């Protein structure tokens, strides 16, 4: 039996709460129907956004810089997905988001935590207690 995994990245906008007439730009990662959204911390005027293409509209310098940034963000998200596949980890929308934001490196496995605990507690605990660990 062959399983198919879906993966997509789209850019979309929402009305900015702080700036009237501006739209905040977000990236939505979808893996097997599960979504996760990332704020790109960029905004654009509503007249400069093309909803059909999910890109900036026009040829101004500001729009070109924005479109380059969106292209770069898209490639970084793809790289995060490829890295997770190469490492043999489970690819989810949340894991790609964590990798993109740099939040996934701090997780330790249980074996590492137990060995860290044992090395620090050797001087504190007596032999009879340590043998149970």
JSON list of N, CA and C in Angstrom, two decimals, residues 42-100:
[
{"chain": "A", "resi": 42, "resn": "UNK", "atom": "N", "xyz": [5.99, 41.14, 7.79]},
{"chain": "A", "resi": 42, "resn": "UNK", "atom": "CA", "xyz": [6.01, 42.11, 6.69]},
{"chain": "A", "resi": 42, "resn": "UNK", "atom": "C", "xyz": [4.58, 42.56, 6.44]},
{"chain": "A", "resi": 43, "resn": "UNK", "atom": "N", "xyz": [4.45, 43.76, 5.92]},
{"chain": "A", "resi": 43, "resn": "UNK", "atom": "CA", "xyz": [3.13, 44.26, 5.55]},
{"chain": "A", "resi": 43, "resn": "UNK", "atom": "C", "xyz": [3.21, 44.91, 4.18]},
{"chain": "A", "resi": 44, "resn": "UNK", "atom": "N", "xyz": [2.05, 45.03, 3.55]},
{"chain": "A", "resi": 44, "resn": "UNK", "atom": "CA", "xyz": [1.97, 45.58, 2.20]},
{"chain": "A", "resi": 44, "resn": "UNK", "atom": "C", "xyz": [0.66, 46.35, 2.10]},
{"chain": "A", "resi": 45, "resn": "UNK", "atom": "N", "xyz": [0.65, 47.37, 1.27]},
{"chain": "A", "resi": 45, "resn": "UNK", "atom": "CA", "xyz": [-0.58, 48.10, 1.02]},
{"chain": "A", "resi": 45, "resn": "UNK", "atom": "C", "xyz": [-1.55, 47.18, 0.28]},
{"chain": "A", "resi": 46, "resn": "UNK", "atom": "N", "xyz": [-2.83, 47.34, 0.56]},
{"chain": "A", "resi": 46, "resn": "UNK", "atom": "CA", "xyz": [-3.81, 46.44, -0.05]},
{"chain": "A", "resi": 46, "resn": "UNK", "atom": "C", "xyz": [-3.85, 46.57, -1.57]},
{"chain": "A", "resi": 47, "resn": "UNK", "atom": "N", "xyz": [-3.53, 47.73, -2.11]},
{"chain": "A", "resi": 47, "resn": "UNK", "atom": "CA", "xyz": [-3.54, 47.90, -3.57]},
{"chain": "A", "resi": 47, "resn": "UNK", "atom": "C", "xyz": [-2.31, 47.26, -4.22]},
{"chain": "A", "resi": 48, "resn": "UNK", "atom": "N", "xyz": [-1.29, 46.95, -3.43]},
{"chain": "A", "resi": 48, "resn": "UNK", "atom": "CA", "xyz": [-0.06, 46.37, -3.97]},
{"chain": "A", "resi": 48, "resn": "UNK", "atom": "C", "xyz": [-0.01, 44.85, -3.83]},
{"chain": "A", "resi": 49, "resn": "UNK", "atom": "N", "xyz": [-1.08, 44.20, -3.39]},
{"chain": "A", "resi": 49, "resn": "UNK", "atom": "CA", "xyz": [-1.08, 42.75, -3.19]},
{"chain": "A", "resi": 49, "resn": "UNK", "atom": "C", "xyz": [-1.97, 42.08, -4.22]},
{"chain": "A", "resi": 50, "resn": "UNK", "atom": "N", "xyz": [-1.44, 41.06, -4.89]},
{"chain": "A", "resi": 50, "resn": "UNK", "atom": "CA", "xyz": [-2.20, 40.29, -5.87]},
{"chain": "A", "resi": 50, "resn": "UNK", "atom": "C", "xyz": [-2.63, 38.98, -5.21]},
{"chain": "A", "resi": 51, "resn": "UNK", "atom": "N", "xyz": [-3.92, 38.85, -4.92]},
{"chain": "A", "resi": 51, "resn": "UNK", "atom": "CA", "xyz": [-4.42, 37.66, -4.21]},
{"chain": "A", "resi": 51, "resn": "UNK", "atom": "C", "xyz": [-4.30, 36.40, -5.05]},
{"chain": "A", "resi": 52, "resn": "UNK", "atom": "N", "xyz": [-4.47, 36.51, -6.35]},
{"chain": "A", "resi": 52, "resn": "UNK", "atom": "CA", "xyz": [-4.43, 35.33, -7.21]},
{"chain": "A", "resi": 52, "resn": "UNK", "atom": "C", "xyz": [-3.02, 34.73, -7.26]},
{"chain": "A", "resi": 53, "resn": "UNK", "atom": "N", "xyz": [-2.01, 35.58, -7.31]},
{"chain": "A", "resi": 53, "resn": "UNK", "atom": "CA", "xyz": [-0.63, 35.10, -7.39]},
{"chain": "A", "resi": 53, "resn": "UNK", "atom": "C", "xyz": [0.03, 34.97, -6.02]},
{"chain": "A", "resi": 54, "resn": "UNK", "atom": "N", "xyz": [-0.60, 35.51, -5.00]},
{"chain": "A", "resi": 54, "resn": "UNK", "atom": "CA", "xyz": [-0.02, 35.55, -3.65]},
{"chain": "A", "resi": 54, "resn": "UNK", "atom": "C", "xyz": [1.35, 36.21, -3.65]},
{"chain": "A", "resi": 55, "resn": "UNK", "atom": "N", "xyz": [1.44, 37.28, -4.38]},
{"chain": "A", "resi": 55, "resn": "UNK", "atom": "CA", "xyz": [2.69, 38.04, -4.50]},
{"chain": "A", "resi": 55, "resn": "UNK", "atom": "C", "xyz": [2.35, 39.53, -4.55]},
{"chain": "A", "resi": 56, "resn": "UNK", "atom": "N", "xyz": [3.40, 40.34, -4.47]},
{"chain": "A", "resi": 56, "resn": "UNK", "atom": "CA", "xyz": [3.22, 41.77, -4.62]},
{"chain": "A", "resi": 56, "resn": "UNK", "atom": "C", "xyz": [2.88, 42.10, -6.06]},
{"chain": "A", "resi": 57, "resn": "UNK", "atom": "N", "xyz": [2.11, 43.15, -6.24]},
{"chain": "A", "resi": 57, "resn": "UNK", "atom": "CA", "xyz": [1.67, 43.57, -7.57]},
{"chain": "A", "resi": 57, "resn": "UNK", "atom": "C", "xyz": [2.48, 44.79, -7.99]},
{"chain": "A", "resi": 58, "resn": "UNK", "atom": "N", "xyz": [2.93, 44.79, -9.22]},
{"chain": "A", "resi": 58, "resn": "UNK", "atom": "CA", "xyz": [3.63, 45.94, -9.76]},
{"chain": "A", "resi": 58, "resn": "UNK", "atom": "C", "xyz": [5.12, 45.69, -9.91]},
{"chain": "A", "resi": 59, "resn": "UNK", "atom": "N", "xyz": [5.82, 46.74, -10.33]},
{"chain": "A", "resi": 59, "resn": "UNK", "atom": "CA", "xyz": [7.25, 46.62, -10.59]},
{"chain": "A", "resi": 59, "resn": "UNK", "atom": "C", "xyz": [8.07, 47.64, -9.81]},
{"chain": "A", "resi": 60, "resn": "UNK", "atom": "N", "xyz": [7.51, 48.19, -8.77]},
{"chain": "A", "resi": 60, "resn": "UNK", "atom": "CA", "xyz": [8.26, 49.16, -7.97]},
{"chain": "A", "resi": 60, "resn": "UNK", "atom": "C", "xyz": [9.38, 48.43, -7.22]},
{"chain": "A", "resi": 61, "resn": "UNK", "atom": "N", "xyz": [10.33, 49.20, -6.76]},
{"chain": "A", "resi": 61, "resn": "UNK", "atom": "CA", "xyz": [11.47, 48.62, -6.03]},
{"chain": "A", "resi": 61, "resn": "UNK", "atom": "C", "xyz": [10.99, 47.92, -4.76]},
{"chain": "A", "resi": 62, "resn": "UNK", "atom": "N", "xyz": [10.03, 48.52, -4.07]},
{"chain": "A", "resi": 62, "resn": "UNK", "atom": "CA", "xyz": [9.51, 47.94, -2.83]},
{"chain": "A", "resi": 62, "resn": "UNK", "atom": "C", "xyz": [8.84, 46.59, -3.11]},
{"chain": "A", "resi": 63, "resn": "UNK", "atom": "N", "xyz": [8.12, 46.50, -4.21]},
{"chain": "A", "resi": 63, "resn": "UNK", "atom": "CA", "xyz": [7.44, 45.25, -4.56]},
{"chain": "A", "resi": 63, "resn": "UNK", "atom": "C", "xyz": [8.45, 44.18, -4.95]},
{"chain": "A", "resi": 64, "resn": "UNK", "atom": "N", "xyz": [9.49, 44.56, -5.67]},
{"chain": "A", "resi": 64, "resn": "UNK", "atom": "CA", "xyz": [10.52, 43.58, -6.05]},
{"chain": "A", "resi": 64, "resn": "UNK", "atom": "C", "xyz": [11.21, 43.02, -4.82]},
{"chain": "A", "resi": 65, "resn": "UNK", "atom": "N", "xyz": [11.53, 43.88, -3.86]},
{"chain": "A", "resi": 65, "resn": "UNK", "atom": "CA", "xyz": [12.17, 43.42, -2.63]},
{"chain": "A", "resi": 65, "resn": "UNK", "atom": "C", "xyz": [11.24, 42.48, -1.87]},
{"chain": "A", "resi": 66, "resn": "UNK", "atom": "N", "xyz": [9.96, 42.82, -1.81]},
{"chain": "A", "resi": 66, "resn": "UNK", "atom": "CA", "xyz": [8.98, 41.97, -1.13]},
{"chain": "A", "resi": 66, "resn": "UNK", "atom": "C", "xyz": [8.88, 40.61, -1.80]},
{"chain": "A", "resi": 67, "resn": "UNK", "atom": "N", "xyz": [8.80, 40.59, -3.12]},
{"chain": "A", "resi": 67, "resn": "UNK", "atom": "CA", "xyz": [8.68, 39.32, -3.84]},
{"chain": "A", "resi": 67, "resn": "UNK", "atom": "C", "xyz": [9.94, 38.47, -3.69]},
{"chain": "A", "resi": 68, "resn": "UNK", "atom": "N", "xyz": [11.11, 39.10, -3.64]},
{"chain": "A", "resi": 68, "resn": "UNK", "atom": "CA", "xyz": [12.34, 38.35, -3.39]},
{"chain": "A", "resi": 68, "resn": "UNK", "atom": "C", "xyz": [12.32, 37.74, -1.99]},
{"chain": "A", "resi": 69, "resn": "UNK", "atom": "N", "xyz": [11.83, 38.50, -1.02]},
{"chain": "A", "resi": 69, "resn": "UNK", "atom": "CA", "xyz": [11.73, 38.00, 0.34]},
{"chain": "A", "resi": 69, "resn": "UNK", "atom": "C", "xyz": [10.76, 36.81, 0.41]},
{"chain": "A", "resi": 70, "resn": "UNK", "atom": "N", "xyz": [9.64, 36.90, -0.28]},
{"chain": "A", "resi": 70, "resn": "UNK", "atom": "CA", "xyz": [8.67, 35.79, -0.30]},
{"chain": "A", "resi": 70, "resn": "UNK", "atom": "C", "xyz": [9.28, 34.56, -0.96]},
{"chain": "A", "resi": 71, "resn": "UNK", "atom": "N", "xyz": [10.02, 34.77, -2.03]},
{"chain": "A", "resi": 71, "resn": "UNK", "atom": "CA", "xyz": [10.67, 33.65, -2.72]},
{"chain": "A", "resi": 71, "resn": "UNK", "atom": "C", "xyz": [11.72, 33.00, -1.80]},
{"chain": "A", "resi": 72, "resn": "UNK", "atom": "N", "xyz": [12.48, 33.83, -1.10]},
{"chain": "A", "resi": 72, "resn": "UNK", "atom": "CA", "xyz": [13.49, 33.32, -0.17]},
{"chain": "A", "resi": 72, "resn": "UNK", "atom": "C", "xyz": [12.83, 32.55, 0.98]},
{"chain": "A", "resi": 73, "resn": "UNK", "atom": "N", "xyz": [11.75, 33.07, 1.52]},
{"chain": "A", "resi": 73, "resn": "UNK", "atom": "CA", "xyz": [11.04, 32.39, 2.61]},
{"chain": "A", "resi": 73, "resn": "UNK", "atom": "C", "xyz": [10.48, 31.05, 2.14]},
{"chain": "A", "resi": 74, "resn": "UNK", "atom": "N", "xyz": [9.95, 31.02, 0.93]},
{"chain": "A", "resi": 74, "resn": "UNK", "atom": "CA", "xyz": [9.42, 29.79, 0.35]},
{"chain": "A", "resi": 74, "resn": "UNK", "atom": "C", "xyz": [10.53, 28.73, 0.25]},
{"chain": "A", "resi": 75, "resn": "UNK", "atom": "N", "xyz": [11.70, 29.14, -0.24]},
{"chain": "A", "resi": 75, "resn": "UNK", "atom": "CA", "xyz": [12.81, 28.20, -0.37]},
{"chain": "A", "resi": 75, "resn": "UNK", "atom": "C", "xyz": [13.32, 27.72, 0.99]},
{"chain": "A", "resi": 76, "resn": "UNK", "atom": "N", "xyz": [13.33, 28.59, 1.98]},
{"chain": "A", "resi": 76, "resn": "UNK", "atom": "CA", "xyz": [13.76, 28.19, 3.32]},
{"chain": "A", "resi": 76, "resn": "UNK", "atom": "C", "xyz": [12.78, 27.17, 3.92]},
{"chain": "A", "resi": 77, "resn": "UNK", "atom": "N", "xyz": [11.50, 27.36, 3.70]},
{"chain": "A", "resi": 77, "resn": "UNK", "atom": "CA", "xyz": [10.51, 26.40, 4.19]},
{"chain": "A", "resi": 77, "resn": "UNK", "atom": "C", "xyz": [10.66, 25.05, 3.50]},
{"chain": "A", "resi": 78, "resn": "UNK", "atom": "N", "xyz": [10.95, 25.07, 2.19]},
{"chain": "A", "resi": 78, "resn": "UNK", "atom": "CA", "xyz": [11.20, 23.82, 1.47]},
{"chain": "A", "resi": 78, "resn": "UNK", "atom": "C", "xyz": [12.45, 23.12, 2.01]},
{"chain": "A", "resi": 79, "resn": "UNK", "atom": "N", "xyz": [13.49, 23.91, 2.30]},
{"chain": "A", "resi": 79, "resn": "UNK", "atom": "CA", "xyz": [14.72, 23.34, 2.86]},
{"chain": "A", "resi": 79, "resn": "UNK", "atom": "C", "xyz": [14.46, 22.69, 4.22]},
{"chain": "A", "resi": 80, "resn": "UNK", "atom": "N", "xyz": [13.63, 23.32, 5.04]},
{"chain": "A", "resi": 80, "resn": "UNK", "atom": "CA", "xyz": [13.30, 22.75, 6.34]},
{"chain": "A", "resi": 80, "resn": "UNK", "atom": "C", "xyz": [12.60, 21.41, 6.18]},
{"chain": "A", "resi": 81, "resn": "UNK", "atom": "N", "xyz": [11.70, 21.32, 5.21]},
{"chain": "A", "resi": 81, "resn": "UNK", "atom": "CA", "xyz": [11.00, 20.06, 4.96]},
{"chain": "A", "resi": 81, "resn": "UNK", "atom": "C", "xyz": [11.97, 18.99, 4.48]},
{"chain": "A", "resi": 82, "resn": "UNK", "atom": "N", "xyz": [12.90, 19.35, 3.61]},
{"chain": "A", "resi": 82, "resn": "UNK", "atom": "CA", "xyz": [13.89, 18.40, 3.10]},
{"chain": "A", "resi": 82, "resn": "UNK", "atom": "C", "xyz": [14.82, 17.92, 4.21]},
{"chain": "A", "resi": 83, "resn": "UNK", "atom": "N", "xyz": [15.22, 18.83, 5.10]},
{"chain": "A", "resi": 83, "resn": "UNK", "atom": "CA", "xyz": [16.08, 18.45, 6.22]},
{"chain": "A", "resi": 83, "resn": "UNK", "atom": "C", "xyz": [15.39, 17.45, 7.13]},
{"chain": "A", "resi": 84, "resn": "UNK", "atom": "N", "xyz": [14.12, 17.69, 7.43]},
{"chain": "A", "resi": 84, "resn": "UNK", "atom": "CA", "xyz": [13.38, 16.76, 8.28]},
{"chain": "A", "resi": 84, "resn": "UNK", "atom": "C", "xyz": [13.27, 15.38, 7.63]},
{"chain": "A", "resi": 85, "resn": "UNK", "atom": "N", "xyz": [13.06, 15.35, 6.32]},
{"chain": "A", "resi": 85, "resn": "UNK", "atom": "CA", "xyz": [13.00, 14.07, 5.61]},
{"chain": "A", "resi": 85, "resn": "UNK", "atom": "C", "xyz": [14.34, 13.35, 5.66]},
{"chain": "A", "resi": 86, "resn": "UNK", "atom": "N", "xyz": [15.45, 14.09, 5.45]},
{"chain": "A", "resi": 86, "resn": "UNK", "atom": "CA", "xyz": [16.77, 13.48, 5.46]},
{"chain": "A", "resi": 86, "resn": "UNK", "atom": "C", "xyz": [17.15, 12.96, 6.84]},
{"chain": "A", "resi": 87, "resn": "UNK", "atom": "N", "xyz": [16.69, 13.63, 7.89]},
{"chain": "A", "resi": 87, "resn": "UNK", "atom": "CA", "xyz": [16.99, 13.20, 9.25]},
{"chain": "A", "resi": 87, "resn": "UNK", "atom": "C", "xyz": [16.09, 12.05, 9.70]},
{"chain": "A", "resi": 88, "resn": "UNK", "atom": "N", "xyz": [15.10, 11.72, 8.90]},
{"chain": "A", "resi": 88, "resn": "UNK", "atom": "CA", "xyz": [14.19, 10.63, 9.24]},
{"chain": "A", "resi": 88, "resn": "UNK", "atom": "C", "xyz": [13.17, 11.00, 10.29]},
{"chain": "A", "resi": 89, "resn": "UNK", "atom": "N", "xyz": [12.93, 12.27, 10.50]},
{"chain": "A", "resi": 89, "resn": "UNK", "atom": "CA", "xyz": [11.95, 12.71, 11.48]},
{"chain": "A", "resi": 89, "resn": "UNK", "atom": "C", "xyz": [10.57, 12.80, 10.83]},
{"chain": "A", "resi": 90, "resn": "UNK", "atom": "N", "xyz": [9.57, 12.84, 11.65]},
{"chain": "A", "resi": 90, "resn": "UNK", "atom": "CA", "xyz": [8.20, 12.95, 11.16]},
{"chain": "A", "resi": 90, "resn": "UNK", "atom": "C", "xyz": [7.98, 14.38, 10.67]},
{"chain": "A", "resi": 91, "resn": "UNK", "atom": "N", "xyz": [7.47, 14.49, 9.45]},
{"chain": "A", "resi": 91, "resn": "UNK", "atom": "CA", "xyz": [7.25, 15.80, 8.85]},
{"chain": "A", "resi": 91, "resn": "UNK", "atom": "C", "xyz": [5.80, 16.22, 9.10]},
{"chain": "A", "resi": 92, "resn": "UNK", "atom": "N", "xyz": [5.64, 17.24, 9.92]},
{"chain": "A", "resi": 92, "resn": "UNK", "atom": "CA", "xyz": [4.33, 17.83, 10.17]},
{"chain": "A", "resi": 92, "resn": "UNK", "atom": "C", "xyz": [4.44, 19.33, 9.92]},
{"chain": "A", "resi": 93, "resn": "UNK", "atom": "N", "xyz": [3.30, 19.98, 9.83]},
{"chain": "A", "resi": 93, "resn": "UNK", "atom": "CA", "xyz": [3.31, 21.42, 9.62]},
{"chain": "A", "resi": 93, "resn": "UNK", "atom": "C", "xyz": [3.97, 22.12, 10.81]},
{"chain": "A", "resi": 94, "resn": "UNK", "atom": "N", "xyz": [3.72, 21.62, 12.01]},
{"chain": "A", "resi": 94, "resn": "UNK", "atom": "CA", "xyz": [4.30, 22.23, 13.21]},
{"chain": "A", "resi": 94, "resn": "UNK", "atom": "C", "xyz": [5.81, 22.01, 13.27]},
{"chain": "A", "resi": 95, "resn": "UNK", "atom": "N", "xyz": [6.29, 20.84, 12.84]},
{"chain": "A", "resi": 95, "resn": "UNK", "atom": "CA", "xyz": [7.73, 20.59, 12.88]},
{"chain": "A", "resi": 95, "resn": "UNK", "atom": "C", "xyz": [8.47, 21.44, 11.85]},
{"chain": "A", "resi": 96, "resn": "UNK", "atom": "N", "xyz": [7.85, 21.68, 10.69]},
{"chain": "A", "resi": 96, "resn": "UNK", "atom": "CA", "xyz": [8.47, 22.57, 9.70]},
{"chain": "A", "resi": 96, "resn": "UNK", "atom": "C", "xyz": [8.50, 24.00, 10.22]},
{"chain": "A", "resi": 97, "resn": "UNK", "atom": "N", "xyz": [7.42, 24.41, 10.86]},
{"chain": "A", "resi": 97, "resn": "UNK", "atom": "CA", "xyz": [7.37, 25.76, 11.45]},
{"chain": "A", "resi": 97, "resn": "UNK", "atom": "C", "xyz": [8.44, 25.92, 12.53]},
{"chain": "A", "resi": 98, "resn": "UNK", "atom": "N", "xyz": [8.58, 24.92, 13.38]},
{"chain": "A", "resi": 98, "resn": "UNK", "atom": "CA", "xyz": [9.59, 24.98, 14.44]},
{"chain": "A", "resi": 98, "resn": "UNK", "atom": "C", "xyz": [10.99, 25.03, 13.87]},
{"chain": "A", "resi": 99, "resn": "UNK", "atom": "N", "xyz": [11.25, 24.25, 12.84]},
{"chain": "A", "resi": 99, "resn": "UNK", "atom": "CA", "xyz": [12.57, 24.25, 12.20]},
{"chain": "A", "resi": 99, "resn": "UNK", "atom": "C", "xyz": [12.85, 25.60, 11.55]},
{"chain": "A", "resi": 100, "resn": "UNK", "atom": "N", "xyz": [11.85, 26.18, 10.90]},
{"chain": "A", "resi": 100, "resn": "UNK", "atom": "CA", "xyz": [12.00, 27.47, 10.23]},
{"chain": "A", "resi": 100, "resn": "UNK", "atom": "C", "xyz": [12.29, 28.58, 11.25]}
]
